[in-house]
XYZ file of C-alpha atoms in Angstrom:
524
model
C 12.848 -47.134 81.559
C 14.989 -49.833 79.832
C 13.939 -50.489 76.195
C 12.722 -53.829 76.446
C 9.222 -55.387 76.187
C 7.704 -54.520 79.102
C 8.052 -51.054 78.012
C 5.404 -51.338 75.782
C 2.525 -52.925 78.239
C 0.252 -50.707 80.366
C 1.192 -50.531 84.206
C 0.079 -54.369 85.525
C -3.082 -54.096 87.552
C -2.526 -53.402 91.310
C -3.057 -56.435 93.712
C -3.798 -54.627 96.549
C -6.790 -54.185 98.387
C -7.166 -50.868 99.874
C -10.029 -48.499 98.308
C -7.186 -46.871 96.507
C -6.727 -49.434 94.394
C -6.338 -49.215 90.968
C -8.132 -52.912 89.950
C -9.072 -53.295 86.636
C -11.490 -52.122 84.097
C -13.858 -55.192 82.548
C -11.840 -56.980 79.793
C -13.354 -57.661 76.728
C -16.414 -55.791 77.260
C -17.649 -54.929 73.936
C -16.308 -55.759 70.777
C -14.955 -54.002 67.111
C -18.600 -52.923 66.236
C -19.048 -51.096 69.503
C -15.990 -49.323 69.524
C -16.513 -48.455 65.876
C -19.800 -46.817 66.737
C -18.598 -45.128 69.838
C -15.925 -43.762 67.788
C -18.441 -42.322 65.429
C -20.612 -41.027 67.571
C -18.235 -39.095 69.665
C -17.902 -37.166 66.691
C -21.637 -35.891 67.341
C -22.023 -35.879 63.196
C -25.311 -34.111 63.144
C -24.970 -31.630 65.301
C -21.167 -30.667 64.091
C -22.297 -30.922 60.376
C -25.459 -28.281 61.723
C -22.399 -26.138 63.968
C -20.310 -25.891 61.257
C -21.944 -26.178 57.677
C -23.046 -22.288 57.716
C -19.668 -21.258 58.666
C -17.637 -22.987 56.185
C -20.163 -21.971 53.267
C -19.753 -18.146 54.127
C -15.899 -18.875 53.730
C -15.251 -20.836 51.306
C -19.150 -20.928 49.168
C -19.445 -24.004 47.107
C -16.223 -25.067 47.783
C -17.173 -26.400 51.020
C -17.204 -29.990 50.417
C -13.505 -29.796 49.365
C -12.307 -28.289 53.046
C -14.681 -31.415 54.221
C -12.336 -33.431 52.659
C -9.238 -31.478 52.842
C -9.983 -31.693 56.491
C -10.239 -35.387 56.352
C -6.405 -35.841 55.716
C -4.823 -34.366 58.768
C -7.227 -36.614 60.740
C -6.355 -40.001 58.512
C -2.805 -39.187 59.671
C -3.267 -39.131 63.409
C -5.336 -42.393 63.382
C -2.597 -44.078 61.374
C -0.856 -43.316 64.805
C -3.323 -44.036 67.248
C -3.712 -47.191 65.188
C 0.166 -48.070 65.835
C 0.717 -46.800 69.110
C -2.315 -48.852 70.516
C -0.420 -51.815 68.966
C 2.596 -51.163 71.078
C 0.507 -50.212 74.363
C -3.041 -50.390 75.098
C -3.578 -47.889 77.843
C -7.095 -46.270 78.106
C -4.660 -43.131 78.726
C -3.832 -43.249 74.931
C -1.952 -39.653 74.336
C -0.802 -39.187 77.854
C 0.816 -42.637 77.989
C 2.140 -42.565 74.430
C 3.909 -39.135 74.700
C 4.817 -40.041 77.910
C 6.952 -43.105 76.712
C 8.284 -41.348 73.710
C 8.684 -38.016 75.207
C 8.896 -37.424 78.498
C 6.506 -37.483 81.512
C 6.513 -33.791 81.131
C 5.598 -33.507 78.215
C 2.833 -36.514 78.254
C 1.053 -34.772 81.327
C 0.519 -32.141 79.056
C -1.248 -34.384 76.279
C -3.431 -36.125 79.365
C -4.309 -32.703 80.451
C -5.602 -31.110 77.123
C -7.836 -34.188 76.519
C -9.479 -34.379 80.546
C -10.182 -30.810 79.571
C -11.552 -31.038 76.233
C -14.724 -32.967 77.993
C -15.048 -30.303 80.786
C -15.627 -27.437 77.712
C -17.586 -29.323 75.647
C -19.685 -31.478 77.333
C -22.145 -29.099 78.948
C -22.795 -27.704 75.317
C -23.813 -31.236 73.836
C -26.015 -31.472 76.225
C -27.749 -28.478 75.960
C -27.948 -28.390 72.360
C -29.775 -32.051 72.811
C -32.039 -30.711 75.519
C -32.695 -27.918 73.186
C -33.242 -29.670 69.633
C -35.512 -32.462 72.057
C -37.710 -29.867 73.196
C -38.133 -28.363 69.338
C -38.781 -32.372 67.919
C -41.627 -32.567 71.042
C -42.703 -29.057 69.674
C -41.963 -27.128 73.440
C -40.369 -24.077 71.800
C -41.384 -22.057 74.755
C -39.622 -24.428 76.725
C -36.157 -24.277 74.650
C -36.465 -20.936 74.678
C -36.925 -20.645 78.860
C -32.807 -20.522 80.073
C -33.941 -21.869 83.631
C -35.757 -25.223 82.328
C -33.292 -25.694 79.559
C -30.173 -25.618 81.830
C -31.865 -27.867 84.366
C -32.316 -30.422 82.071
C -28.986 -30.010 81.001
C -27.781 -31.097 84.094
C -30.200 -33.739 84.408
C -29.020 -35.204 80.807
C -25.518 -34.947 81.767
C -26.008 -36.643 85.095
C -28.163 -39.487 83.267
C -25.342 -39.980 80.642
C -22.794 -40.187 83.088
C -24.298 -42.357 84.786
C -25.328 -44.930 82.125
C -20.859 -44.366 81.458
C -20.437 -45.228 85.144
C -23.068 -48.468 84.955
C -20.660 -50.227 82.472
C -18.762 -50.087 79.541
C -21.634 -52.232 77.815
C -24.710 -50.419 78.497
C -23.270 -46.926 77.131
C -22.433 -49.753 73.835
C -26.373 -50.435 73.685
C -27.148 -47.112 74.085
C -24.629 -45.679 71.270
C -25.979 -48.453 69.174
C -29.433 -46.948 69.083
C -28.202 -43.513 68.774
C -26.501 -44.004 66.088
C -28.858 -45.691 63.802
C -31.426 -43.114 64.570
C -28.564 -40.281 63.309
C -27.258 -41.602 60.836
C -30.478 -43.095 59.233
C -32.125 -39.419 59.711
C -28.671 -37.393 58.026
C -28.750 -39.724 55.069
C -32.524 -39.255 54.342
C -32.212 -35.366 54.622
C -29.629 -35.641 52.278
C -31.131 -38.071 49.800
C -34.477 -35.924 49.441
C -32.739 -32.617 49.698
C -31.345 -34.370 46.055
C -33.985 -35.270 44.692
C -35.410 -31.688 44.866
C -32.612 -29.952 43.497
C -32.752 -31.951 40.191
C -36.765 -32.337 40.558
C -36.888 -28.493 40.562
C -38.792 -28.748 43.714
C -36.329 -26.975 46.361
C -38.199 -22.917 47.542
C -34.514 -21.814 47.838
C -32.283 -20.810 45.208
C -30.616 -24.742 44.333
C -27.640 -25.305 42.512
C -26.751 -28.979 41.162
C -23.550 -30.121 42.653
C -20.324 -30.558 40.500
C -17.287 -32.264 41.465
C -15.373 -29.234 41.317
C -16.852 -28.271 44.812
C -14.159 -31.127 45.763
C -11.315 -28.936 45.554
C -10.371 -27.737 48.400
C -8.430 -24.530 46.825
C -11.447 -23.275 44.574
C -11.736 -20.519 47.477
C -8.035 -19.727 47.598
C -5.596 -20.285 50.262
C -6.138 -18.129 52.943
C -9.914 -19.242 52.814
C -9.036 -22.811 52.755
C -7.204 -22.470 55.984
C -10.121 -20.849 57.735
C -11.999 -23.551 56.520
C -9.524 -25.973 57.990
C -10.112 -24.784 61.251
C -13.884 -25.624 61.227
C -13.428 -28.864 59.453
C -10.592 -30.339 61.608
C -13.895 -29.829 64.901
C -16.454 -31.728 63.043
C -13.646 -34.492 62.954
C -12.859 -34.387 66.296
C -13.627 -37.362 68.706
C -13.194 -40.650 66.869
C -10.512 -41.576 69.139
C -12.646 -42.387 71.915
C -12.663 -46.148 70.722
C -8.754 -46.039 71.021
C -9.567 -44.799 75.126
C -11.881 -48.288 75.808
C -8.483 -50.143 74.476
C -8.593 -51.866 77.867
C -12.401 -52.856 77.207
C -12.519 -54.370 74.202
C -11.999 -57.583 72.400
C -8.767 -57.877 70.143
C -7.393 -55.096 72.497
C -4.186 -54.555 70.249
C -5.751 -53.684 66.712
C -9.582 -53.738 67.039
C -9.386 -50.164 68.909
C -7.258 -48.457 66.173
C -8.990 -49.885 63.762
C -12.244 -48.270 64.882
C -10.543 -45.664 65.094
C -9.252 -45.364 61.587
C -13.060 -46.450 60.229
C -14.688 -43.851 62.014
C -12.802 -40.875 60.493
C -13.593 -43.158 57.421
C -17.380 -43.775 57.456
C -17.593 -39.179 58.977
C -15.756 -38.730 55.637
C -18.908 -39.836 53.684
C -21.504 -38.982 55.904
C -20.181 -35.015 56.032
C -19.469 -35.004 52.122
C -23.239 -36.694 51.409
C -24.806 -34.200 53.875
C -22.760 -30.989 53.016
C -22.889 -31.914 48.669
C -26.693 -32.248 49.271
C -27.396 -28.851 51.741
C -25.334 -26.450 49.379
C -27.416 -27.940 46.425
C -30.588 -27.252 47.880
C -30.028 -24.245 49.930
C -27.142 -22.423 47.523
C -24.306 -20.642 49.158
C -25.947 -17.563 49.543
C -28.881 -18.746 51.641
C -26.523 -20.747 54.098
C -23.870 -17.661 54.262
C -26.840 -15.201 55.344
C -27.838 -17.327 58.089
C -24.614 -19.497 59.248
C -24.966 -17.493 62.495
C -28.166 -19.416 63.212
C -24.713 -22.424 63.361
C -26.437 -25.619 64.702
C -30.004 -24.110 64.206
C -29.212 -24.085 60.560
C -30.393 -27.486 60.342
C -34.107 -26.493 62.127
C -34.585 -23.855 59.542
C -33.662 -26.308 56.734
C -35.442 -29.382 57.956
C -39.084 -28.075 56.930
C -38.121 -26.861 53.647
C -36.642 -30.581 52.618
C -38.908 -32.597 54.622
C -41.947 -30.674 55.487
C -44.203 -32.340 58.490
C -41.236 -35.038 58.761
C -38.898 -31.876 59.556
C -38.933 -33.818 63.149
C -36.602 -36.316 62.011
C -33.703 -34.276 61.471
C -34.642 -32.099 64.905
C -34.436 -35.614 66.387
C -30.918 -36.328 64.533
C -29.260 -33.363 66.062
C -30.702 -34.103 69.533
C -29.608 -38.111 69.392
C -26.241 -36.678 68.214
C -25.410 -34.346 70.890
C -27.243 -36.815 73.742
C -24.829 -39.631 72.141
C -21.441 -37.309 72.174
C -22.349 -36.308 75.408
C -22.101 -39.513 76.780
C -18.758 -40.734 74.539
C -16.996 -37.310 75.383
C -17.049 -38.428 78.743
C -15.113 -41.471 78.429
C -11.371 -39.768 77.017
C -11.347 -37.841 79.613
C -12.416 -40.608 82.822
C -9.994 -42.800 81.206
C -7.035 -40.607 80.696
C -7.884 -39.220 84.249
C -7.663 -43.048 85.735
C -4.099 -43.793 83.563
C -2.316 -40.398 84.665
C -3.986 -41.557 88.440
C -2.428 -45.038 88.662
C 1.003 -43.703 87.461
C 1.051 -40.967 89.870
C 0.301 -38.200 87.978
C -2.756 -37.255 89.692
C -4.008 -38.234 92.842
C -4.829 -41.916 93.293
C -8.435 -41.359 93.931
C -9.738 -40.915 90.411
C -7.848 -44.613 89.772
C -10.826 -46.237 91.682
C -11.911 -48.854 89.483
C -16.160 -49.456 90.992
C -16.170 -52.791 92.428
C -19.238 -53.742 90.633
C -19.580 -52.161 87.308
C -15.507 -51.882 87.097
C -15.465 -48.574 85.372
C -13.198 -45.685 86.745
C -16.554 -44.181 88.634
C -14.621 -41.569 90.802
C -12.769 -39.847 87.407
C -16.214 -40.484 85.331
C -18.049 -38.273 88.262
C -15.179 -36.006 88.798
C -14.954 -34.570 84.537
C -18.608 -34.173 85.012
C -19.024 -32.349 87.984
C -16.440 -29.838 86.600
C -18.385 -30.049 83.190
C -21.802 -28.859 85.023
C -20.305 -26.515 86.915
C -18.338 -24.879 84.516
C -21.232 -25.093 82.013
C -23.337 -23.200 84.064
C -21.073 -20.492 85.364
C -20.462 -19.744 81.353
C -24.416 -19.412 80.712
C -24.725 -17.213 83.865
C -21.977 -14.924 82.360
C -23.460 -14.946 78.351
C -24.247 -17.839 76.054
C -21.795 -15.912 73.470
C -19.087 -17.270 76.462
C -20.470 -20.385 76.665
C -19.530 -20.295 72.595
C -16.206 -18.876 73.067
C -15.387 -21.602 75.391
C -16.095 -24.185 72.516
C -14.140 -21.804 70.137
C -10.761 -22.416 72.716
C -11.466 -26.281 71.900
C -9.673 -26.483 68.848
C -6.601 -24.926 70.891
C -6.609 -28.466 72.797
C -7.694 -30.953 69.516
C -5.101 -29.668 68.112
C -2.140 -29.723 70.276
C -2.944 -33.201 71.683
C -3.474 -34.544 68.008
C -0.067 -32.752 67.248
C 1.550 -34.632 69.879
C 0.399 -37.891 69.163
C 1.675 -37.968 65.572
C 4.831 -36.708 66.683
C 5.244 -39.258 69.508
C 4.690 -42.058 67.017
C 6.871 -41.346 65.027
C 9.407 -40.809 68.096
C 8.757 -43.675 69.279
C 9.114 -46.271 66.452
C 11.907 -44.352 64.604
C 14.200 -47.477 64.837
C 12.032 -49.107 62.416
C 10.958 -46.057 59.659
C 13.622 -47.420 57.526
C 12.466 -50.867 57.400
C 10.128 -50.546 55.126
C 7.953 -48.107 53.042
C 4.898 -48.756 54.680
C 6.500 -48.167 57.990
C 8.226 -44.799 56.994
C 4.753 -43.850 55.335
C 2.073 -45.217 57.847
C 4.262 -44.803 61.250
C 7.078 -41.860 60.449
C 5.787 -39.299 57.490
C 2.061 -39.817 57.505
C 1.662 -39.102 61.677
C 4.288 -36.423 61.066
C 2.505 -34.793 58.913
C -0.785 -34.738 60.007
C 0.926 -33.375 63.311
C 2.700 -30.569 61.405
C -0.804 -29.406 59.758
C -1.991 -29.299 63.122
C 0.405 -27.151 64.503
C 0.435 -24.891 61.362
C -3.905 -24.691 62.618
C -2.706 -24.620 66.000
C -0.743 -21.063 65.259
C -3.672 -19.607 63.141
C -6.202 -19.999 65.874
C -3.951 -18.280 68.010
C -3.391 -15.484 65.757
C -7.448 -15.701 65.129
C -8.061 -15.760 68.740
C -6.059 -13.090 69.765
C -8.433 -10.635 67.914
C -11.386 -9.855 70.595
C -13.325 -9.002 67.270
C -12.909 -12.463 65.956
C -14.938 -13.985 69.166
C -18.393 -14.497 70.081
C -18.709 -11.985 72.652
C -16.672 -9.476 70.661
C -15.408 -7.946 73.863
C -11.324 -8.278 75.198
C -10.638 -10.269 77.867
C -7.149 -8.732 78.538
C -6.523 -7.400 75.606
C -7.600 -10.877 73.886
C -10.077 -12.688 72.442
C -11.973 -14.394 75.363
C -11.154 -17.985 73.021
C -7.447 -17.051 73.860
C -7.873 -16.567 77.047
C -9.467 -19.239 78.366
C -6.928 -21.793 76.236
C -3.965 -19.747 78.558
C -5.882 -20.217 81.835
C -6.463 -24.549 80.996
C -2.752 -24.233 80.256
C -1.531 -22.264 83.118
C -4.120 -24.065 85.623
C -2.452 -27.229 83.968
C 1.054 -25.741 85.062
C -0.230 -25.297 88.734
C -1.275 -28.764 89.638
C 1.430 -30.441 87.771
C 3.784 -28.629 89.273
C 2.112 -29.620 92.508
C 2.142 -33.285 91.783
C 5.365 -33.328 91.238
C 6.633 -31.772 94.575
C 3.989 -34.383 96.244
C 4.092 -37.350 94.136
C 7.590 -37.120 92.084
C 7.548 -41.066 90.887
C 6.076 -40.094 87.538
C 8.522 -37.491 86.603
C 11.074 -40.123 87.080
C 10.218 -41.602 84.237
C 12.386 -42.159 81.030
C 11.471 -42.066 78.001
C 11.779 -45.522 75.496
C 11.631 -46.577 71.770
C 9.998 -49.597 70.236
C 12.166 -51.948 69.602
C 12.155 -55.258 67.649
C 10.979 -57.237 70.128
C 8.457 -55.381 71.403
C 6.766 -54.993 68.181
C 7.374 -58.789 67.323
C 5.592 -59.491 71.044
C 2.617 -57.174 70.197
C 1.903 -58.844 66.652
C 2.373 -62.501 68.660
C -0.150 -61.192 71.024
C -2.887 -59.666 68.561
C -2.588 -63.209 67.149
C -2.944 -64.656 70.335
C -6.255 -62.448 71.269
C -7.697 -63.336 68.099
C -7.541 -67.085 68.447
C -8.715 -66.939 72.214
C -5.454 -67.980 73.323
C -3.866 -65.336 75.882
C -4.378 -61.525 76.740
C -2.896 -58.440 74.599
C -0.197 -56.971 76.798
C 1.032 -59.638 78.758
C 3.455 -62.382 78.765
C 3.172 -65.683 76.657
């Protein structure tokens, strides 16, 4: 590709006709707000606070609000990038076009891959934990505890959610926008009256009051703080989901990364409210005997704060999970339609529905391979079923990684313009990218232990985390491979740099959007 402007806009929409089509996903479908709260709720804040909160505790004790916000940073960093790479292209494929541009198509099939994946490990689990935490609010423990009716309704929650994605960008906005008052609401309550029984003298447990020395994020040492880091960098996880509706929403150039940035924002406060308030009440040594219970922490907690309104936080981890379910969905349709209508996969999963104009075909596809894959995992153990979430971080990582580095690539003619470019767009995304490698490595170290997974049995000689990360990336290798012997197009591709112009043209058009005058991307 020739460094010029057009560089820097996503691939035109096609004007054919055929049912291969690419067409167009709905413009201006939802606004700032919408994306901000589909960015949050990706995150599924309940139910990773609940996953994770035990965990952290047993490593690092009352330090655990300081690896909250310790994890914070690496995260800041990235969406400083996805903030100015949107500017310079808004492609729903976010990391697979970026690196793509800045790196190679190589290496940007890579990125698209890791994130398509991401929803096929993840999103069967959501699901179940909200069938499971819906059943406990409606007091059907029997039923949680029956694996036949919980996994059918696991299927029948992910089907509804993927539907409601497929129906249109806006209904899964009004949805979200319920979901996330109902979380959010219930977290901050917990956490204001689990407070106000530590320093009433109320809480059963053993309390401690909180002191802003639990902020550091080195009280535990080191080696415990990067352990830590490796938890705290999944509750995190998913904010950039408002970056993939780029395409969909209103002020397409800066209202996306913006979200983006806010979410990881408004997660910092809600995790360090909820975590400051849980380790007062509970005390490190309550939460370290039973951080195996992991999202089921919260169900033993919610009666001892709340008493007959334990329901509301029961209902706050099920609304979380239902909501991420749905938002998980939507990186990986959306990166599946971009790599589709550049060639990197098969054109089918670029069919835009003719009615609803959301990519329907890739929106199916990730959950199909979600249910199935869910429910081959629960067949084999629900310790597997863990260990597949475990090989997660593997992906959030690497694609993360990638993205700060590509920005940085990509606008490295202008780091020396300024300091706020060589902070915000070169050193900042850089790194953030190198913490996440430096993670990255220590998982795979971690991993490699069979000892260190759920199922505590080797898989090769391996953790079964480990194992399954290799088989993504080696399943990855196969069909990319294969696309480029049928389809080489893509791999044609060169890679390009933002120059002046084409940052001077995306600033004219976010003006332009703004004002109502002309669309982000395209030609004044």
């Amino acid at each position: 590709m020739a460094d010029d402007v057009a560089d820097t806009r996503p691939p035109p929409p096609s004007s054919h006709t055929n049912k291969d089509a690419p067409g167009e996903l709905k413009h201006n479908a939802i606004g700032f707000l919408d994306a901000l709260v589909i960015g949050i709720n990706s995150t599924s804040p309940a139910y990773s606070l609940a996953a994770v909160i035990g965990a952290v505790v047993a490593i690092v004790g009352l330090y655990a609000p300081g690896v909250v916000l310790a994890s914070f940073v690496p995260m800041l960093l990235i969406a400083s990038a996805f903030f100015y790479l949107n500017r310079a292209d808004q492609d729903c494929g976010t990391t697979f076009s970026w690196v793509t541009r800045a790196m190679g198509p190589w290496t940007g099939w890579f990125g698209g891959w890791a994130i398509m994946m991401t929803g096929v490990l993840v999103v069967g689990s959501l699901a179940d934990v909200a069938v499971g935490f819906g059943l406990l609010t409606l007091g059907l423990d029997s039923w949680a505890q029956n694996e036949v009716i919980r996994q059918a309704l696991t299927v029948v929650v992910i089907l509804v959610m993927t539907a409601i994605c497929v129906i249109g960008t806006e209904a899964s906005a009004h949805v979200q926008n319920v979901l996330i008052l109902a979380q959010v609401v219930s977290l901050l309550l917990f956490a204001a009256v689990a407070i106000y029984r530590v320093y009433s003298g109320s809480s059963p447990l053993a309390p401690v009051d909180p002191d802003i020395g639990w902020l550091n994020p080195f009280g535990a040492g080191g080696g415990s703080l990067t352990a830590g880091l490796l938890l705290g960098v999944f509750m995190y996880w998913g904010w950039e989901s408002a970056v993939n509706l780029t395409e969909e929403v209103k002020d397409s150039a800066s209202a996306p990364g913006r979200a983006g940035i806010w979410s990881t924002v408004i997660l910092l406060v809600t995790y360090l409210s909820v975590t400051i308030a849980v380790v007062a009440f509970a005390g490190p040594a309550y939460l370290t005997e039973n951080a195996s219970e992991e999202e089921f922490i919260f169900a033993l907690l919610a009666g001892k704060v709340l008493g007959g309104w334990d329901w509301i936080v029961l209902l706050a981890v099920c609304t979380s999970a239902l909501a991420s379910t749905q938002t998980t969905i939507i990186p990986s349709s959306r990166t599946g339609l971009s790599m589709a209508r550049r060639g990197a996969l098969p054109s089918v999963f670029a069919r835009i529905h003719p009615r609803f104009r959301t990519p329907h075909v890739s929106t199916w596809a990730v959950a199909a391979v979600a249910i199935v894959w869910y429910l081959v995992l629960s067949r084999i153990s629900e310790n597997a079923l863990f260990d597949s979430l475990t090989a997660l971080s593997l992906l959030i990582a690497f694609y993360y990684a990638l993205t700060g580095i590509a920005c940085a690539v990509y606008y490295r003619r202008h780091l020396t313009e300024s300091a706020r470019n060589l902070l915000l767009i070169g050193v900042g995304p850089v790194i953030g990218a190198v913490l996440l490698i430096w993670l990255l490595v220590e998982s795979v170290i971690d991993m490699a232990n069979p000892a260190n997974s759920y199922s505590g049995v080797s898989w090769f000689g391996l953790g079964p985390p480990l194992v399954i990360g290799i088989g993504i990336a080696a399943v990855g290798v196969i069909i990319m491979i294969a696309r480029w012997v049928r389809a080489p197009r893509f791999w044609r591709e060169r890679c390009s740099v933002a120059d002046p112009a084409a940052v001077h043209s995306a600033k004219h058009h976010e003006r332009q959007d703004r004002h109502g005058d002309g669309t982000p991307g395209e030609e004044p």
